[in-house]
mmCIF file of C-alpha atoms and ligand atoms in Angstrom:
data_model
loop_
_atom_site.group_PDB
_atom_site.id
_atom_site.type_symbol
_atom_site.label_atom_id
_atom_site.label_comp_id
_atom_site.label_asym_id
_atom_site.label_seq_id
_atom_site.Cartn_x
_atom_site.Cartn_y
_atom_site.Cartn_z
ATOM 1 C CA MET A 1 65.671 77.417 -51.837
ATOM 2 C CA THR A 2 61.893 79.037 -52.127
ATOM 3 C CA PHE A 3 59.067 79.856 -54.219
ATOM 4 C CA LYS A 4 56.225 81.805 -54.135
ATOM 5 C CA VAL A 5 52.657 80.949 -53.863
ATOM 6 C CA LYS A 6 49.096 82.701 -53.470
ATOM 7 C CA ALA A 7 47.690 82.561 -50.029
ATOM 8 C CA LEU A 8 45.192 84.042 -47.620
ATOM 9 C CA GLN A 9 46.680 85.506 -44.895
ATOM 10 C CA LYS A 10 45.951 87.783 -41.786
ATOM 11 C CA THR A 11 48.811 90.067 -40.286
ATOM 12 C CA SER A 12 46.632 90.277 -36.890
ATOM 13 C CA PRO A 13 43.315 88.887 -35.182
ATOM 14 C CA GLU A 14 41.438 91.772 -36.029
ATOM 15 C CA ALA A 15 42.869 92.392 -39.402
ATOM 16 C CA PRO A 16 40.560 90.665 -42.704
ATOM 17 C CA PHE A 17 41.666 87.981 -44.917
ATOM 18 C CA GLN A 18 43.655 89.633 -47.770
ATOM 19 C CA VAL A 19 45.144 87.506 -50.896
ATOM 20 C CA THR A 20 49.428 88.023 -50.792
ATOM 21 C CA GLU A 21 51.938 85.759 -51.723
ATOM 22 C CA ILE A 22 53.955 83.405 -49.202
ATOM 23 C CA GLU A 23 56.935 81.314 -49.524
ATOM 24 C CA ARG A 24 56.698 77.394 -49.789
ATOM 25 C CA ARG A 25 60.171 75.658 -49.210
ATOM 26 C CA ASP A 26 61.538 73.712 -52.404
ATOM 27 C CA PRO A 27 60.647 70.027 -52.171
ATOM 28 C CA ARG A 28 63.348 68.320 -49.937
ATOM 29 C CA GLU A 29 64.038 64.660 -50.998
ATOM 30 C CA ASP A 30 61.137 63.290 -48.750
ATOM 31 C CA ASP A 31 58.698 66.012 -49.533
ATOM 32 C CA VAL A 32 55.451 66.133 -52.042
ATOM 33 C CA VAL A 33 53.985 69.179 -53.818
ATOM 34 C CA ILE A 34 50.375 69.608 -53.602
ATOM 35 C CA ASP A 35 48.140 71.639 -55.721
ATOM 36 C CA ILE A 36 45.396 72.573 -53.619
ATOM 37 C CA LYS A 37 42.214 72.145 -55.202
ATOM 38 C CA ALA A 38 39.773 72.646 -51.987
ATOM 39 C CA ALA A 39 40.775 73.637 -48.503
ATOM 40 C CA GLY A 40 37.926 73.681 -45.455
ATOM 41 C CA ILE A 41 37.166 76.170 -42.413
ATOM 42 C CA CYS A 42 37.704 74.369 -39.201
ATOM 43 C CA HIS A 43 36.234 76.247 -36.406
ATOM 44 C CA SER A 44 40.260 75.670 -35.096
ATOM 45 C CA ASP A 45 41.476 78.156 -37.780
ATOM 46 C CA ILE A 46 39.097 80.612 -36.198
ATOM 47 C CA HIS A 47 40.273 79.876 -32.522
ATOM 48 C CA THR A 48 43.481 79.882 -33.834
ATOM 49 C CA ILE A 49 43.872 83.583 -35.930
ATOM 50 C CA ARG A 50 41.423 85.264 -33.786
ATOM 51 C CA ASN A 51 44.027 84.531 -30.624
ATOM 52 C CA GLU A 52 41.243 82.493 -28.829
ATOM 53 C CA TRP A 53 43.925 79.817 -27.592
ATOM 54 C CA GLY A 54 46.594 81.928 -26.824
ATOM 55 C CA GLN A 55 49.524 83.889 -28.898
ATOM 56 C CA ALA A 56 49.274 82.942 -32.758
ATOM 57 C CA HIS A 57 52.014 83.781 -34.795
ATOM 58 C CA PHE A 58 51.660 86.639 -37.569
ATOM 59 C CA PRO A 59 51.609 87.199 -40.393
ATOM 60 C CA LEU A 60 49.711 83.968 -40.517
ATOM 61 C CA THR A 61 47.713 81.582 -43.052
ATOM 62 C CA VAL A 62 45.367 78.739 -41.990
ATOM 63 C CA GLY A 63 43.480 75.926 -42.949
ATOM 64 C CA HIS A 64 44.572 72.110 -42.026
ATOM 65 C CA GLU A 65 41.632 70.720 -44.338
ATOM 66 C CA ILE A 66 43.057 70.373 -47.724
ATOM 67 C CA ALA A 67 42.588 67.998 -50.879
ATOM 68 C CA GLY A 68 44.496 68.375 -54.083
ATOM 69 C CA VAL A 69 47.077 66.801 -56.917
ATOM 70 C CA VAL A 70 50.618 65.773 -56.167
ATOM 71 C CA SER A 71 52.252 68.251 -58.617
ATOM 72 C CA ALA A 72 56.133 67.147 -57.739
ATOM 73 C CA VAL A 73 58.249 65.021 -55.678
ATOM 74 C CA GLY A 74 61.227 64.922 -53.713
ATOM 75 C CA ASP A 75 64.194 62.402 -55.104
ATOM 76 C CA ALA A 76 63.487 59.846 -52.386
ATOM 77 C CA VAL A 77 59.564 59.851 -52.090
ATOM 78 C CA THR A 78 58.163 56.243 -52.538
ATOM 79 C CA LYS A 79 54.547 56.640 -51.576
ATOM 80 C CA PHE A 80 52.941 59.087 -54.072
ATOM 81 C CA LYS A 81 53.929 60.230 -57.785
ATOM 82 C CA VAL A 82 52.534 63.234 -60.101
ATOM 83 C CA GLY A 83 49.144 63.468 -60.404
ATOM 84 C CA ASP A 84 48.034 61.440 -57.320
ATOM 85 C CA ARG A 85 44.913 62.650 -55.478
ATOM 86 C CA VAL A 86 45.749 63.623 -51.709
ATOM 87 C CA GLY A 87 45.139 65.184 -48.490
ATOM 88 C CA VAL A 88 46.675 66.603 -45.813
ATOM 89 C CA GLY A 89 45.113 67.400 -42.103
ATOM 90 C CA CYS A 90 46.597 68.851 -38.947
ATOM 91 C CA LEU A 91 50.150 67.571 -38.960
ATOM 92 C CA VAL A 92 52.741 67.724 -41.060
ATOM 93 C CA ASN A 93 55.943 66.249 -39.379
ATOM 94 C CA SER A 94 56.596 64.533 -36.007
ATOM 95 C CA CYS A 95 59.819 62.923 -34.847
ATOM 96 C CA GLY A 96 58.973 59.466 -36.086
ATOM 97 C CA GLU A 97 61.178 57.645 -33.283
ATOM 98 C CA CYS A 98 58.821 58.137 -30.461
ATOM 99 C CA GLU A 99 56.748 55.660 -29.118
ATOM 100 C CA GLN A 100 53.585 57.241 -30.039
ATOM 101 C CA CYS A 101 54.943 57.891 -33.584
ATOM 102 C CA ARG A 102 55.914 54.272 -33.590
ATOM 103 C CA ASN A 103 52.674 53.727 -32.554
ATOM 104 C CA HIS A 104 51.013 55.173 -35.401
ATOM 105 C CA GLN A 105 49.930 58.433 -32.812
ATOM 106 C CA GLU A 106 51.624 61.022 -34.634
ATOM 107 C CA GLN A 107 49.447 63.672 -33.329
ATOM 108 C CA ASP A 108 50.943 62.593 -29.668
ATOM 109 C CA CYS A 109 54.522 62.635 -30.768
ATOM 110 C CA LEU A 110 56.313 63.390 -27.612
ATOM 111 C CA ASN A 111 58.840 65.651 -29.260
ATOM 112 C CA ARG A 112 55.862 67.738 -30.468
ATOM 113 C CA PRO A 113 54.025 67.293 -33.842
ATOM 114 C CA VAL A 114 54.507 69.890 -36.504
ATOM 115 C CA GLY A 115 51.174 71.218 -37.156
ATOM 116 C CA THR A 116 50.039 72.441 -40.454
ATOM 117 C CA TYR A 117 50.121 75.883 -39.641
ATOM 118 C CA ASP A 118 51.035 78.246 -36.750
ATOM 119 C CA SER A 119 53.590 75.205 -35.832
ATOM 120 C CA LEU A 120 57.644 75.500 -35.900
ATOM 121 C CA ASP A 121 58.893 73.395 -38.633
ATOM 122 C CA VAL A 122 61.757 71.360 -38.757
ATOM 123 C CA ASP A 123 63.377 74.165 -41.138
ATOM 124 C CA GLY A 124 62.900 76.399 -38.390
ATOM 125 C CA THR A 125 60.113 78.419 -39.905
ATOM 126 C CA ILE A 126 56.406 78.784 -38.802
ATOM 127 C CA THR A 127 54.003 76.500 -40.888
ATOM 128 C CA GLN A 128 51.513 78.084 -42.973
ATOM 129 C CA GLY A 129 48.112 76.498 -43.870
ATOM 130 C CA GLY A 130 46.059 75.466 -46.708
ATOM 131 C CA TYR A 131 44.072 78.643 -47.542
ATOM 132 C CA SER A 132 46.869 78.600 -50.316
ATOM 133 C CA GLN A 133 47.552 77.349 -53.706
ATOM 134 C CA LYS A 134 50.141 75.120 -53.145
ATOM 135 C CA VAL A 135 51.619 73.299 -50.032
ATOM 136 C CA VAL A 136 54.861 71.483 -49.130
ATOM 137 C CA VAL A 137 54.583 68.285 -47.230
ATOM 138 C CA ASN A 138 56.759 65.440 -45.897
ATOM 139 C CA GLU A 139 55.080 62.168 -47.593
ATOM 140 C CA ARG A 140 54.568 60.308 -44.401
ATOM 141 C CA PHE A 141 51.872 62.916 -43.661
ATOM 142 C CA VAL A 142 50.302 62.841 -46.844
ATOM 143 C CA CYS A 143 46.969 60.417 -47.208
ATOM 144 C CA THR A 144 45.478 59.104 -50.587
ATOM 145 C CA ILE A 145 41.573 60.636 -51.468
ATOM 146 C CA PRO A 146 40.205 57.594 -52.234
ATOM 147 C CA ASP A 147 38.468 57.659 -56.090
ATOM 148 C CA GLY A 148 34.864 57.550 -54.874
ATOM 149 C CA LEU A 149 35.408 60.933 -52.953
ATOM 150 C CA ASP A 150 35.737 64.387 -54.901
ATOM 151 C CA PHE A 151 38.114 66.879 -53.697
ATOM 152 C CA ASP A 152 35.438 69.454 -52.205
ATOM 153 C CA HIS A 153 33.566 66.550 -50.049
ATOM 154 C CA ALA A 154 37.014 64.884 -48.816
ATOM 155 C CA ALA A 155 39.003 68.171 -47.817
ATOM 156 C CA PRO A 156 36.733 68.060 -44.538
ATOM 157 C CA LEU A 157 37.285 64.547 -43.590
ATOM 158 C CA LEU A 158 41.249 65.802 -43.012
ATOM 159 C CA CYS A 159 40.079 67.026 -39.832
ATOM 160 C CA ALA A 160 36.562 66.662 -39.255
ATOM 161 C CA GLY A 161 36.372 63.185 -40.219
ATOM 162 C CA ILE A 162 39.184 61.886 -38.675
ATOM 163 C CA THR A 163 38.663 63.754 -35.337
ATOM 164 C CA THR A 164 35.144 62.030 -34.967
ATOM 165 C CA TYR A 165 35.838 59.001 -36.625
ATOM 166 C CA ALA A 166 39.067 58.381 -33.956
ATOM 167 C CA PRO A 167 36.974 58.475 -30.586
ATOM 168 C CA ILE A 168 34.010 56.854 -32.521
ATOM 169 C CA ALA A 169 36.701 53.732 -32.980
ATOM 170 C CA ARG A 170 38.641 53.946 -29.746
ATOM 171 C CA TRP A 171 35.248 53.430 -27.742
ATOM 172 C CA ASN A 172 34.363 51.066 -30.487
ATOM 173 C CA ILE A 173 31.066 52.222 -31.129
ATOM 174 C CA LYS A 174 28.675 49.501 -32.661
ATOM 175 C CA GLU A 175 25.283 48.393 -33.831
ATOM 176 C CA GLY A 176 22.526 49.699 -31.366
ATOM 177 C CA ASP A 177 24.943 51.829 -29.040
ATOM 178 C CA LYS A 178 22.919 55.012 -27.905
ATOM 179 C CA VAL A 179 25.234 57.468 -29.191
ATOM 180 C CA ALA A 180 24.525 61.476 -28.746
ATOM 181 C CA ILE A 181 26.268 64.071 -30.735
ATOM 182 C CA VAL A 182 26.639 67.301 -29.286
ATOM 183 C CA GLY A 183 26.857 70.457 -31.730
ATOM 184 C CA LEU A 184 25.757 69.829 -35.257
ATOM 185 C CA GLY A 185 28.802 71.785 -36.933
ATOM 186 C CA GLY A 186 31.375 70.594 -39.275
ATOM 187 C CA LEU A 187 32.662 67.787 -36.730
ATOM 188 C CA GLY A 188 29.090 66.960 -35.414
ATOM 189 C CA HIS A 189 27.561 66.506 -38.990
ATOM 190 C CA MET A 190 30.694 63.849 -39.706
ATOM 191 C CA GLY A 191 30.247 62.446 -36.212
ATOM 192 C CA VAL A 192 26.792 61.531 -37.014
ATOM 193 C CA GLN A 193 27.593 59.865 -40.311
ATOM 194 C CA ILE A 194 30.087 57.929 -39.201
ATOM 195 C CA ALA A 195 28.406 56.730 -36.080
ATOM 196 C CA ALA A 196 25.444 56.142 -37.825
ATOM 197 C CA ALA A 197 27.502 53.743 -40.363
ATOM 198 C CA LYS A 198 28.710 51.659 -37.368
ATOM 199 C CA GLY A 199 24.867 50.966 -36.838
ATOM 200 C CA ALA A 200 24.675 53.093 -33.429
ATOM 201 C CA ASP A 201 21.043 54.769 -32.861
ATOM 202 C CA VAL A 202 22.309 58.523 -33.207
ATOM 203 C CA THR A 203 20.619 61.148 -31.440
ATOM 204 C CA VAL A 204 21.674 65.146 -32.242
ATOM 205 C CA LEU A 205 21.825 67.269 -29.510
ATOM 206 C CA SER A 206 21.492 70.694 -30.751
ATOM 207 C CA ARG A 207 20.664 74.083 -29.148
ATOM 208 C CA SER A 208 17.392 74.051 -31.179
ATOM 209 C CA LEU A 209 15.770 71.818 -33.869
ATOM 210 C CA LYS A 210 16.448 74.058 -36.623
ATOM 211 C CA LYS A 211 18.743 71.527 -38.184
ATOM 212 C CA ALA A 212 16.661 68.475 -37.144
ATOM 213 C CA GLU A 213 15.747 67.781 -40.659
ATOM 214 C CA ALA A 214 19.222 67.941 -42.164
ATOM 215 C CA ALA A 215 20.225 65.758 -38.857
ATOM 216 C CA ALA A 216 17.981 63.374 -40.082
ATOM 217 C CA GLU A 217 19.142 63.128 -43.619
ATOM 218 C CA LEU A 218 22.503 62.657 -42.214
ATOM 219 C CA GLY A 219 21.212 59.467 -40.467
ATOM 220 C CA ALA A 220 20.516 60.822 -36.925
ATOM 221 C CA HIS A 221 17.302 58.705 -35.494
ATOM 222 C CA ARG A 222 15.973 62.154 -34.115
ATOM 223 C CA THR A 223 17.219 65.587 -32.870
ATOM 224 C CA LEU A 224 16.639 67.202 -29.708
ATOM 225 C CA ALA A 225 16.993 70.778 -28.392
ATOM 226 C CA THR A 226 19.239 71.180 -25.386
ATOM 227 C CA SER A 227 17.489 74.787 -24.546
ATOM 228 C CA GLU A 228 14.285 73.116 -23.854
ATOM 229 C CA GLU A 229 13.109 73.681 -20.355
ATOM 230 C CA GLY A 230 14.310 70.549 -17.745
ATOM 231 C CA PHE A 231 16.322 68.935 -20.746
ATOM 232 C CA PHE A 232 19.043 67.647 -19.133
ATOM 233 C CA LYS A 233 16.655 66.102 -16.231
ATOM 234 C CA ALA A 234 14.360 64.486 -18.559
ATOM 235 C CA HIS A 235 16.947 62.898 -20.810
ATOM 236 C CA ARG A 236 19.453 61.567 -17.930
ATOM 237 C CA GLY A 237 20.681 57.976 -18.399
ATOM 238 C CA GLU A 238 19.990 57.948 -22.044
ATOM 239 C CA PHE A 239 22.859 57.231 -23.588
ATOM 240 C CA ASP A 240 25.964 55.116 -23.914
ATOM 241 C CA PHE A 241 28.218 57.340 -25.967
ATOM 242 C CA ILE A 242 28.490 61.506 -26.202
ATOM 243 C CA LEU A 243 30.875 63.020 -28.388
ATOM 244 C CA SER A 244 31.106 66.891 -27.551
ATOM 245 C CA THR A 245 31.986 68.895 -30.472
ATOM 246 C CA ILE A 246 30.784 72.519 -28.797
ATOM 247 C CA SER A 247 33.112 75.146 -29.512
ATOM 248 C CA ALA A 248 32.277 77.323 -26.533
ATOM 249 C CA SER A 249 32.041 76.718 -22.969
ATOM 250 C CA TYR A 250 29.108 74.763 -21.311
ATOM 251 C CA ASP A 251 28.537 72.937 -18.383
ATOM 252 C CA LEU A 252 29.921 69.190 -18.465
ATOM 253 C CA GLN A 253 27.942 67.770 -15.773
ATOM 254 C CA ASP A 254 25.147 68.522 -17.733
ATOM 255 C CA TYR A 255 25.703 66.292 -20.322
ATOM 256 C CA LEU A 256 27.696 63.419 -17.993
ATOM 257 C CA ARG A 257 23.793 63.571 -16.454
ATOM 258 C CA LEU A 258 22.855 62.353 -19.826
ATOM 259 C CA LEU A 259 24.959 59.296 -19.901
ATOM 260 C CA LYS A 260 23.757 55.616 -18.741
ATOM 261 C CA PRO A 261 25.894 54.390 -15.567
ATOM 262 C CA HIS A 262 29.739 53.632 -17.240
ATOM 263 C CA GLY A 263 28.592 55.764 -20.266
ATOM 264 C CA VAL A 264 31.762 57.794 -21.958
ATOM 265 C CA MET A 265 31.859 61.260 -22.743
ATOM 266 C CA ALA A 266 34.523 62.071 -25.374
ATOM 267 C CA VAL A 267 35.099 65.706 -26.022
ATOM 268 C CA VAL A 268 36.782 67.047 -28.998
ATOM 269 C CA GLY A 269 35.229 70.333 -29.191
ATOM 270 C CA LEU A 270 38.077 72.671 -27.445
ATOM 271 C CA PRO A 271 36.496 76.387 -25.841
ATOM 272 C CA PRO A 272 39.077 78.444 -25.124
ATOM 273 C CA GLU A 273 37.898 79.063 -21.993
ATOM 274 C CA LYS A 274 38.719 76.608 -18.823
ATOM 275 C CA MET A 275 35.586 74.561 -17.647
ATOM 276 C CA SER A 276 35.043 73.247 -14.295
ATOM 277 C CA LEU A 277 33.944 70.009 -13.000
ATOM 278 C CA GLY A 278 32.632 68.151 -9.496
ATOM 279 C CA LEU A 279 34.200 64.872 -9.304
ATOM 280 C CA GLY A 280 30.854 63.558 -7.932
ATOM 281 C CA SER A 281 29.064 63.735 -11.726
ATOM 282 C CA LEU A 282 32.085 60.890 -12.467
ATOM 283 C CA ILE A 283 31.642 59.130 -9.227
ATOM 284 C CA GLY A 284 28.221 58.416 -9.323
ATOM 285 C CA GLY A 285 27.624 55.889 -12.115
ATOM 286 C CA GLY A 286 31.305 55.439 -12.925
ATOM 287 C CA LYS A 287 31.420 57.323 -15.892
ATOM 288 C CA VAL A 288 34.033 58.086 -18.190
ATOM 289 C CA LEU A 289 35.045 61.670 -19.497
ATOM 290 C CA THR A 290 37.678 61.741 -21.906
ATOM 291 C CA GLY A 291 39.202 63.629 -24.729
ATOM 292 C CA SER A 292 40.469 62.870 -28.428
ATOM 293 C CA ASN A 293 42.847 64.707 -30.257
ATOM 294 C CA ILE A 294 42.306 64.350 -34.112
ATOM 295 C CA GLY A 295 44.377 61.031 -35.017
ATOM 296 C CA GLY A 296 47.136 59.384 -36.233
ATOM 297 C CA ILE A 297 48.200 58.995 -40.384
ATOM 298 C CA LYS A 298 47.723 55.700 -40.539
ATOM 299 C CA GLU A 299 44.000 55.744 -38.773
ATOM 300 C CA THR A 300 43.157 59.081 -41.103
ATOM 301 C CA GLN A 301 44.038 56.972 -44.239
ATOM 302 C CA GLU A 302 41.723 54.071 -42.728
ATOM 303 C CA MET A 303 38.958 56.839 -42.098
ATOM 304 C CA LEU A 304 39.137 58.013 -45.775
ATOM 305 C CA ASP A 305 38.902 54.137 -47.036
ATOM 306 C CA PHE A 306 35.928 54.238 -44.752
ATOM 307 C CA CYS A 307 33.964 56.786 -45.749
ATOM 308 C CA ALA A 308 34.614 55.984 -49.134
ATOM 309 C CA SER A 309 33.657 52.331 -48.714
ATOM 310 C CA LYS A 310 30.151 53.945 -47.120
ATOM 311 C CA GLY A 311 29.380 56.712 -49.495
ATOM 312 C CA ILE A 312 30.098 59.298 -46.847
ATOM 313 C CA GLY A 313 31.420 62.827 -47.302
ATOM 314 C CA ALA A 314 31.282 66.473 -45.625
ATOM 315 C CA VAL A 315 28.071 68.429 -46.803
ATOM 316 C CA ILE A 316 29.700 71.851 -47.503
ATOM 317 C CA GLU A 317 28.988 75.711 -49.031
ATOM 318 C CA LYS A 318 31.805 76.061 -51.578
ATOM 319 C CA ILE A 319 33.156 79.504 -51.366
ATOM 320 C CA GLY A 320 35.768 82.115 -52.673
ATOM 321 C CA VAL A 321 38.842 83.510 -51.205
ATOM 322 C CA HIS A 322 36.936 86.546 -50.896
ATOM 323 C CA ASP A 323 34.472 85.513 -48.664
ATOM 324 C CA VAL A 324 36.066 83.450 -45.724
ATOM 325 C CA ASP A 325 35.616 86.787 -43.395
ATOM 326 C CA ALA A 326 32.195 86.495 -43.732
ATOM 327 C CA ALA A 327 32.115 82.658 -43.581
ATOM 328 C CA TYR A 328 34.141 83.093 -39.959
ATOM 329 C CA ASP A 329 31.368 84.883 -38.621
ATOM 330 C CA ARG A 330 28.703 82.619 -39.945
ATOM 331 C CA VAL A 331 30.815 79.262 -38.373
ATOM 332 C CA VAL A 332 30.869 81.062 -35.116
ATOM 333 C CA ALA A 333 27.092 81.578 -35.165
ATOM 334 C CA GLY A 334 26.606 78.176 -36.125
ATOM 335 C CA ASP A 335 25.230 78.798 -39.226
ATOM 336 C CA VAL A 336 26.836 76.820 -41.781
ATOM 337 C CA LYS A 337 25.444 73.791 -43.711
ATOM 338 C CA PHE A 338 27.936 72.257 -42.435
ATOM 339 C CA ARG A 339 31.363 73.077 -43.683
ATOM 340 C CA PHE A 340 32.362 75.858 -45.776
ATOM 341 C CA VAL A 341 35.260 74.685 -48.350
ATOM 342 C CA ILE A 342 37.522 77.514 -50.322
ATOM 343 C CA ASP A 343 37.698 76.727 -54.216
ATOM 344 C CA THR A 344 41.263 77.698 -54.513
ATOM 345 C CA SER A 345 40.682 78.595 -58.222
ATOM 346 C CA THR A 346 39.066 81.820 -57.143
ATOM 347 C CA PHE A 347 42.985 82.972 -56.103
ATOM 348 C CA GLU A 348 43.428 83.719 -60.150
ATOM 349 C CA GLU A 349 40.073 85.476 -60.004
HETATM 350 P P1 LIG B 1 31.608 74.567 -35.567
HETATM 351 O O1 LIG B 1 31.321 75.769 -35.131
HETATM 352 O O2 LIG B 1 31.173 74.194 -36.989
HETATM 353 O O3 LIG B 1 30.282 73.703 -34.694
HETATM 354 C C1 LIG B 1 30.786 73.907 -33.106
HETATM 355 C C2 LIG B 1 28.985 73.490 -32.911
HETATM 356 O O4 LIG B 1 29.246 73.674 -31.505
HETATM 357 C C3 LIG B 1 27.633 74.534 -33.588
HETATM 358 O O5 LIG B 1 27.358 74.263 -34.771
HETATM 359 C C4 LIG B 1 26.739 74.172 -32.612
HETATM 360 O O6 LIG B 1 26.113 73.360 -32.614
HETATM 361 C C5 LIG B 1 27.388 74.034 -31.587
HETATM 362 N N1 LIG B 1 27.913 75.221 -30.349
HETATM 363 C C6 LIG B 1 28.426 76.597 -30.758
HETATM 364 N N2 LIG B 1 28.331 77.428 -29.623
HETATM 365 C C7 LIG B 1 27.805 76.651 -28.821
HETATM 366 C C8 LIG B 1 27.330 77.322 -27.453
HETATM 367 N N3 LIG B 1 27.467 78.367 -26.801
HETATM 368 N N4 LIG B 1 26.812 76.361 -26.783
HETATM 369 C C9 LIG B 1 26.314 75.085 -26.991
HETATM 370 N N5 LIG B 1 26.441 74.511 -28.359
HETATM 371 C C10 LIG B 1 26.842 75.539 -29.266
HETATM 372 O O7 LIG B 1 32.821 73.753 -35.157
HETATM 373 P P2 LIG B 1 33.921 72.760 -35.605
HETATM 374 O O8 LIG B 1 32.872 71.396 -35.753
HETATM 375 O O9 LIG B 1 34.670 73.189 -37.062
HETATM 376 O O10 LIG B 1 34.303 72.552 -34.379
HETATM 377 C C11 LIG B 1 34.023 72.295 -33.106
HETATM 378 C C12 LIG B 1 35.142 72.255 -31.826
HETATM 379 O O11 LIG B 1 36.340 71.052 -32.119
HETATM 380 C C13 LIG B 1 36.182 73.630 -31.906
HETATM 381 O O12 LIG B 1 35.846 74.021 -30.737
HETATM 382 C C14 LIG B 1 37.479 73.354 -32.913
HETATM 383 O O13 LIG B 1 38.269 74.046 -32.660
HETATM 384 C C15 LIG B 1 37.549 72.023 -32.222
HETATM 385 N N6 LIG B 1 38.264 70.794 -32.430
HETATM 386 C C16 LIG B 1 39.359 70.162 -32.030
HETATM 387 C C17 LIG B 1 39.572 68.802 -32.628
HETATM 388 C C18 LIG B 1 40.382 67.854 -31.672
HETATM 389 O O14 LIG B 1 41.160 67.639 -32.220
HETATM 390 N N7 LIG B 1 39.828 67.859 -30.376
HETATM 391 C C19 LIG B 1 40.015 69.268 -34.157
HETATM 392 C C20 LIG B 1 38.998 69.546 -35.041
HETATM 393 C C21 LIG B 1 38.502 70.641 -34.073
HETATM 394 P P3 LIG B 1 24.218 73.503 -33.028
HETATM 395 O O15 LIG B 1 24.084 74.990 -33.376
HETATM 396 O O16 LIG B 1 23.625 72.577 -33.405
HETATM 397 O O17 LIG B 1 24.109 73.790 -31.273
HETATM 398 ZN ZN1 LIG B 2 40.317 71.261 -37.677
#
C-alpha cells in the first residue's frame, strides 16, 4: 500500500517545478519513514532533471541531501526509533551481498545501487527524491545526524560532504599537504573545510577572486583566479592533491600541470560533455588522475561524526518550495554561498 505526500515535481526538463502529491510506499519491515525537515540542492539534481546526463524519467522529484526525523519504523528495524534525527544521501538500497557492498562501498554495488531519485527501486517503481515532506528508506541507508549539527546545515553533508570527504580520506590528505580545491560551490566549500580540518594547506582555485573572503572564512589559506593571464604556467608543479568539483567541461591538462610530480588529481564534478586528455600530461611526472563517487554508508556516518566533532557544517541559503527554479539558475551561474537548502515546512504555506 502507499500513502501520499507533498513534493516538488517537474513533468519535463523544461517545465517549472510544481507542488504536487506523490506516492510513498508503506514502510516494509526494514524501512524507516522520515519527516523531511531540510533538503539541499545539489548540482546533480540540476544535471538530472534538465536531462543533461541522459533521459530522466518524468514526472520526477529530485533531491539527495535529506535531513529529518524518523516518524515510523518497520517491524524489523533495529538501528532507529521514532524521533531519531537522521539523514539520507544519494543511495536508498543496494544488493548488500556483492564484494563492494560487503566492503561498505554500496555506491559501487556490482548489481547497481538504487539511487535516491530517478532510479529503479526494489519494488519496480522509479525512486523519488527529497524535495518532499517524507521519504521511506531501507534502514541500512539511513545515517544518524549527530546532536551538534542542525538539519539545515547537515543536509548538504549527505552528498556534498561525503563526496569531498571520501577522496580526501582515500588519498590520506594530512597536515602540510598542498591541496587545491577547484570550484567553490556546494562541493567545493565542503572540500575546503574538510581538507583544512585535516591540517592541509588549502588553496581555492576559482574563476575569479569574488569568493576569496568567504574562502578564507572556510579555512582556505589563499584563493587564486584561474582566469588570470598565464595562470596555469605561473602555478605549475605547486600541489600534492587537486580536487575538482567543476560542473562544466574544462581543460584537464591545464590542471594536471599544477600538480607536483606524483601528485594526484581527483575529479568529482561530472560535466555532461566528454573531455579528452593527452596521456603525456599524466606520463610526464607520473601523475595520477582519478575519480570518486560519493561514498559508502559507513563512511558517510564517519564523515557526519567528523564534521560534528570539528564544528563543520554547510554554509547555506535557505529557500521556500516556490524559490527552487530561481535557485537553479543561480547555482548554474556559480552564484550561491554555498548551498541552497529547501525549508520543507513551506509545503504547508
Ligand atoms: P556547484 O554549481 O555548487 O559548484 C560548481 C562550481 O564549479 C561552481 O561554483 C564554479 O566555481 C565552478 N564552475 C562552474 N562552471 C564552471 C566553468 N565553466 N569553468 C570553471 N569552473 C566552473 O555544484 P556542486 O558543487 O553541487 O556539484 C559540482 C559537480 O559535482 C556537479 O557536476 C555535480 O553533478 C557533481 N557531483 C558529483 C558527485 C560525485 O559523487 N562524484 C556527487 C555530487 C555532485 P567558481 O565559481 O568558484 O569558479
Ligand atoms: Zn549530489
